Protein backbone atom coordinates (compact mmCIF):
# COMPACT_ATOMS: atom_id res chain seq x y z
CA UNK A 1 0.00 0.00 0.00
CA UNK A 2 0.79 3.66 -0.13
CA UNK A 3 1.76 6.16 2.56
CA UNK A 4 -1.79 6.23 3.90
CA UNK A 5 -1.79 2.45 4.25
CA UNK A 6 1.59 2.51 5.99
CA UNK A 7 0.93 5.25 8.52
CA UNK A 8 -2.74 6.16 8.67
CA UNK A 9 -3.83 3.55 11.16
CA UNK A 10 -6.48 2.34 8.73
CA UNK A 11 -8.10 5.78 8.52
CA UNK A 12 -6.50 6.64 5.19
CA UNK A 13 -5.20 9.92 6.62
CA UNK A 14 -1.59 10.58 7.55
CA UNK A 15 -0.62 13.53 9.73
CA UNK A 16 1.56 16.20 8.15
CA UNK A 17 4.75 15.36 10.04
CA UNK A 18 4.51 11.67 9.19
CA UNK A 19 3.80 12.43 5.54
CA UNK A 20 6.83 14.74 5.35
CA UNK A 21 8.96 12.00 6.91
CA UNK A 22 7.67 9.30 4.53
CA UNK A 23 7.91 11.22 1.26
CA UNK A 24 11.69 10.98 0.62
CA UNK A 25 11.73 7.22 1.16
CA UNK A 26 8.70 6.69 -1.07
CA UNK A 27 10.38 8.65 -3.86
CA UNK A 28 13.66 6.77 -3.34
CA UNK A 29 11.74 3.49 -3.69
CA UNK A 30 10.96 4.49 -7.28
CA UNK A 31 14.67 4.47 -8.13
CA UNK A 32 15.58 5.56 -11.64
CA UNK A 33 11.95 5.24 -12.74
CA UNK A 34 11.20 8.72 -11.39
CA UNK A 35 12.71 12.09 -12.21
CA UNK A 36 10.86 15.14 -11.02
CA UNK A 37 9.52 17.06 -8.10
CA UNK A 38 6.67 16.28 -5.74
CA UNK A 39 4.76 18.81 -3.70
CA UNK A 40 2.04 17.77 -1.29
CA UNK A 41 -0.35 20.45 -0.04
CA UNK A 42 -3.17 20.26 2.45
CA UNK A 43 -5.63 23.06 3.16
CA UNK A 44 -3.63 25.46 0.97
CA UNK A 45 -0.25 24.97 2.62
CA UNK A 46 2.75 22.90 1.64
CA UNK A 47 3.09 19.80 3.79
CA UNK A 48 6.05 18.18 2.05
CA UNK A 49 8.18 18.57 -1.05
CA UNK A 50 11.04 16.63 -2.54
CA UNK A 51 12.93 16.25 -5.80
CA UNK A 52 14.78 13.28 -7.25
CA UNK A 53 16.44 12.10 -10.40
CA UNK A 54 17.96 14.00 -13.28
CA UNK A 55 16.72 17.04 -15.18
CA UNK A 56 19.35 16.18 -17.81
CA UNK A 57 20.67 12.62 -17.64
CA UNK A 58 23.37 13.19 -20.28
CA UNK A 59 24.88 16.07 -18.29
CA UNK A 60 24.03 14.45 -14.94
CA UNK A 61 22.17 17.59 -13.84
CA UNK A 62 20.01 16.70 -10.84
CA UNK A 63 16.41 17.80 -10.45
CA UNK A 64 15.92 20.32 -7.68
CA UNK A 65 12.89 21.98 -6.19
CA UNK A 66 13.90 25.12 -8.06
CA UNK A 67 14.34 23.50 -11.50
mmCIF file with all atom_site columns, C-alpha atoms in Angstrom:
data_model
loop_
_atom_site.group_PDB
_atom_site.id
_atom_site.type_symbol
_atom_site.label_atom_id
_atom_site.label_alt_id
_atom_site.label_comp_id
_atom_site.label_asym_id
_atom_site.label_entity_id
_atom_site.label_seq_id
_atom_site.pdbx_PDB_ins_code
_atom_site.Cartn_x
_atom_site.Cartn_y
_atom_site.Cartn_z
_atom_site.occupancy
_atom_site.B_iso_or_equiv
_atom_site.pdbx_formal_charge
_atom_site.auth_seq_id
_atom_site.auth_comp_id
_atom_site.auth_asym_id
_atom_site.auth_atom_id
_atom_site.pdbx_PDB_model_num
ATOM 1  C CA . UNK A 1 1  ? 0.000  0.000  0.000   1.00 0.00 ? 1  UNK A CA 1
ATOM 2  C CA . UNK A 1 2  ? 0.786  3.662  -0.127  1.00 0.00 ? 2  UNK A CA 1
ATOM 3  C CA . UNK A 1 3  ? 1.764  6.156  2.558   1.00 0.00 ? 3  UNK A CA 1
ATOM 4  C CA . UNK A 1 4  ? -1.792 6.229  3.899   1.00 0.00 ? 4  UNK A CA 1
ATOM 5  C CA . UNK A 1 5  ? -1.791 2.452  4.252   1.00 0.00 ? 5  UNK A CA 1
ATOM 6  C CA . UNK A 1 6  ? 1.590  2.512  5.987   1.00 0.00 ? 6  UNK A CA 1
ATOM 7  C CA . UNK A 1 7  ? 0.929  5.249  8.521   1.00 0.00 ? 7  UNK A CA 1
ATOM 8  C CA . UNK A 1 8  ? -2.740 6.156  8.671   1.00 0.00 ? 8  UNK A CA 1
ATOM 9  C CA . UNK A 1 9  ? -3.829 3.548  11.158  1.00 0.00 ? 9  UNK A CA 1
ATOM 10 C CA . UNK A 1 10 ? -6.483 2.340  8.732   1.00 0.00 ? 10 UNK A CA 1
ATOM 11 C CA . UNK A 1 11 ? -8.101 5.777  8.520   1.00 0.00 ? 11 UNK A CA 1
ATOM 12 C CA . UNK A 1 12 ? -6.504 6.641  5.186   1.00 0.00 ? 12 UNK A CA 1
ATOM 13 C CA . UNK A 1 13 ? -5.204 9.921  6.624   1.00 0.00 ? 13 UNK A CA 1
ATOM 14 C CA . UNK A 1 14 ? -1.592 10.575 7.547   1.00 0.00 ? 14 UNK A CA 1
ATOM 15 C CA . UNK A 1 15 ? -0.622 13.528 9.734   1.00 0.00 ? 15 UNK A CA 1
ATOM 16 C CA . UNK A 1 16 ? 1.563  16.199 8.152   1.00 0.00 ? 16 UNK A CA 1
ATOM 17 C CA . UNK A 1 17 ? 4.754  15.362 10.044  1.00 0.00 ? 17 UNK A CA 1
ATOM 18 C CA . UNK A 1 18 ? 4.509  11.668 9.186   1.00 0.00 ? 18 UNK A CA 1
ATOM 19 C CA . UNK A 1 19 ? 3.801  12.434 5.541   1.00 0.00 ? 19 UNK A CA 1
ATOM 20 C CA . UNK A 1 20 ? 6.827  14.743 5.348   1.00 0.00 ? 20 UNK A CA 1
ATOM 21 C CA . UNK A 1 21 ? 8.962  12.000 6.913   1.00 0.00 ? 21 UNK A CA 1
ATOM 22 C CA . UNK A 1 22 ? 7.669  9.298  4.525   1.00 0.00 ? 22 UNK A CA 1
ATOM 23 C CA . UNK A 1 23 ? 7.913  11.216 1.258   1.00 0.00 ? 23 UNK A CA 1
ATOM 24 C CA . UNK A 1 24 ? 11.689 10.977 0.618   1.00 0.00 ? 24 UNK A CA 1
ATOM 25 C CA . UNK A 1 25 ? 11.729 7.216  1.158   1.00 0.00 ? 25 UNK A CA 1
ATOM 26 C CA . UNK A 1 26 ? 8.700  6.685  -1.067  1.00 0.00 ? 26 UNK A CA 1
ATOM 27 C CA . UNK A 1 27 ? 10.378 8.650  -3.862  1.00 0.00 ? 27 UNK A CA 1
ATOM 28 C CA . UNK A 1 28 ? 13.657 6.774  -3.336  1.00 0.00 ? 28 UNK A CA 1
ATOM 29 C CA . UNK A 1 29 ? 11.744 3.489  -3.687  1.00 0.00 ? 29 UNK A CA 1
ATOM 30 C CA . UNK A 1 30 ? 10.961 4.492  -7.277  1.00 0.00 ? 30 UNK A CA 1
ATOM 31 C CA . UNK A 1 31 ? 14.673 4.465  -8.135  1.00 0.00 ? 31 UNK A CA 1
ATOM 32 C CA . UNK A 1 32 ? 15.576 5.564  -11.639 1.00 0.00 ? 32 UNK A CA 1
ATOM 33 C CA . UNK A 1 33 ? 11.954 5.236  -12.743 1.00 0.00 ? 33 UNK A CA 1
ATOM 34 C CA . UNK A 1 34 ? 11.199 8.721  -11.388 1.00 0.00 ? 34 UNK A CA 1
ATOM 35 C CA . UNK A 1 35 ? 12.713 12.094 -12.207 1.00 0.00 ? 35 UNK A CA 1
ATOM 36 C CA . UNK A 1 36 ? 10.858 15.142 -11.022 1.00 0.00 ? 36 UNK A CA 1
ATOM 37 C CA . UNK A 1 37 ? 9.519  17.063 -8.103  1.00 0.00 ? 37 UNK A CA 1
ATOM 38 C CA . UNK A 1 38 ? 6.671  16.278 -5.742  1.00 0.00 ? 38 UNK A CA 1
ATOM 39 C CA . UNK A 1 39 ? 4.763  18.813 -3.703  1.00 0.00 ? 39 UNK A CA 1
ATOM 40 C CA . UNK A 1 40 ? 2.035  17.775 -1.286  1.00 0.00 ? 40 UNK A CA 1
ATOM 41 C CA . UNK A 1 41 ? -0.349 20.446 -0.040  1.00 0.00 ? 41 UNK A CA 1
ATOM 42 C CA . UNK A 1 42 ? -3.174 20.261 2.447   1.00 0.00 ? 42 UNK A CA 1
ATOM 43 C CA . UNK A 1 43 ? -5.625 23.060 3.159   1.00 0.00 ? 43 UNK A CA 1
ATOM 44 C CA . UNK A 1 44 ? -3.634 25.465 0.970   1.00 0.00 ? 44 UNK A CA 1
ATOM 45 C CA . UNK A 1 45 ? -0.253 24.968 2.622   1.00 0.00 ? 45 UNK A CA 1
ATOM 46 C CA . UNK A 1 46 ? 2.751  22.902 1.636   1.00 0.00 ? 46 UNK A CA 1
ATOM 47 C CA . UNK A 1 47 ? 3.090  19.802 3.793   1.00 0.00 ? 47 UNK A CA 1
ATOM 48 C CA . UNK A 1 48 ? 6.053  18.181 2.051   1.00 0.00 ? 48 UNK A CA 1
ATOM 49 C CA . UNK A 1 49 ? 8.181  18.569 -1.047  1.00 0.00 ? 49 UNK A CA 1
ATOM 50 C CA . UNK A 1 50 ? 11.041 16.625 -2.545  1.00 0.00 ? 50 UNK A CA 1
ATOM 51 C CA . UNK A 1 51 ? 12.927 16.252 -5.801  1.00 0.00 ? 51 UNK A CA 1
ATOM 52 C CA . UNK A 1 52 ? 14.783 13.277 -7.247  1.00 0.00 ? 52 UNK A CA 1
ATOM 53 C CA . UNK A 1 53 ? 16.442 12.100 -10.398 1.00 0.00 ? 53 UNK A CA 1
ATOM 54 C CA . UNK A 1 54 ? 17.955 14.003 -13.284 1.00 0.00 ? 54 UNK A CA 1
ATOM 55 C CA . UNK A 1 55 ? 16.717 17.037 -15.178 1.00 0.00 ? 55 UNK A CA 1
ATOM 56 C CA . UNK A 1 56 ? 19.347 16.180 -17.805 1.00 0.00 ? 56 UNK A CA 1
ATOM 57 C CA . UNK A 1 57 ? 20.666 12.624 -17.645 1.00 0.00 ? 57 UNK A CA 1
ATOM 58 C CA . UNK A 1 58 ? 23.366 13.192 -20.280 1.00 0.00 ? 58 UNK A CA 1
ATOM 59 C CA . UNK A 1 59 ? 24.881 16.066 -18.289 1.00 0.00 ? 59 UNK A CA 1
ATOM 60 C CA . UNK A 1 60 ? 24.031 14.454 -14.940 1.00 0.00 ? 60 UNK A CA 1
ATOM 61 C CA . UNK A 1 61 ? 22.170 17.586 -13.838 1.00 0.00 ? 61 UNK A CA 1
ATOM 62 C CA . UNK A 1 62 ? 20.013 16.699 -10.837 1.00 0.00 ? 62 UNK A CA 1
ATOM 63 C CA . UNK A 1 63 ? 16.409 17.799 -10.446 1.00 0.00 ? 63 UNK A CA 1
ATOM 64 C CA . UNK A 1 64 ? 15.917 20.316 -7.678  1.00 0.00 ? 64 UNK A CA 1
ATOM 65 C CA . UNK A 1 65 ? 12.892 21.977 -6.188  1.00 0.00 ? 65 UNK A CA 1
ATOM 66 C CA . UNK A 1 66 ? 13.905 25.124 -8.060  1.00 0.00 ? 66 UNK A CA 1
ATOM 67 C CA . UNK A 1 67 ? 14.344 23.496 -11.502 1.00 0.00 ? 67 UNK A CA 1
#
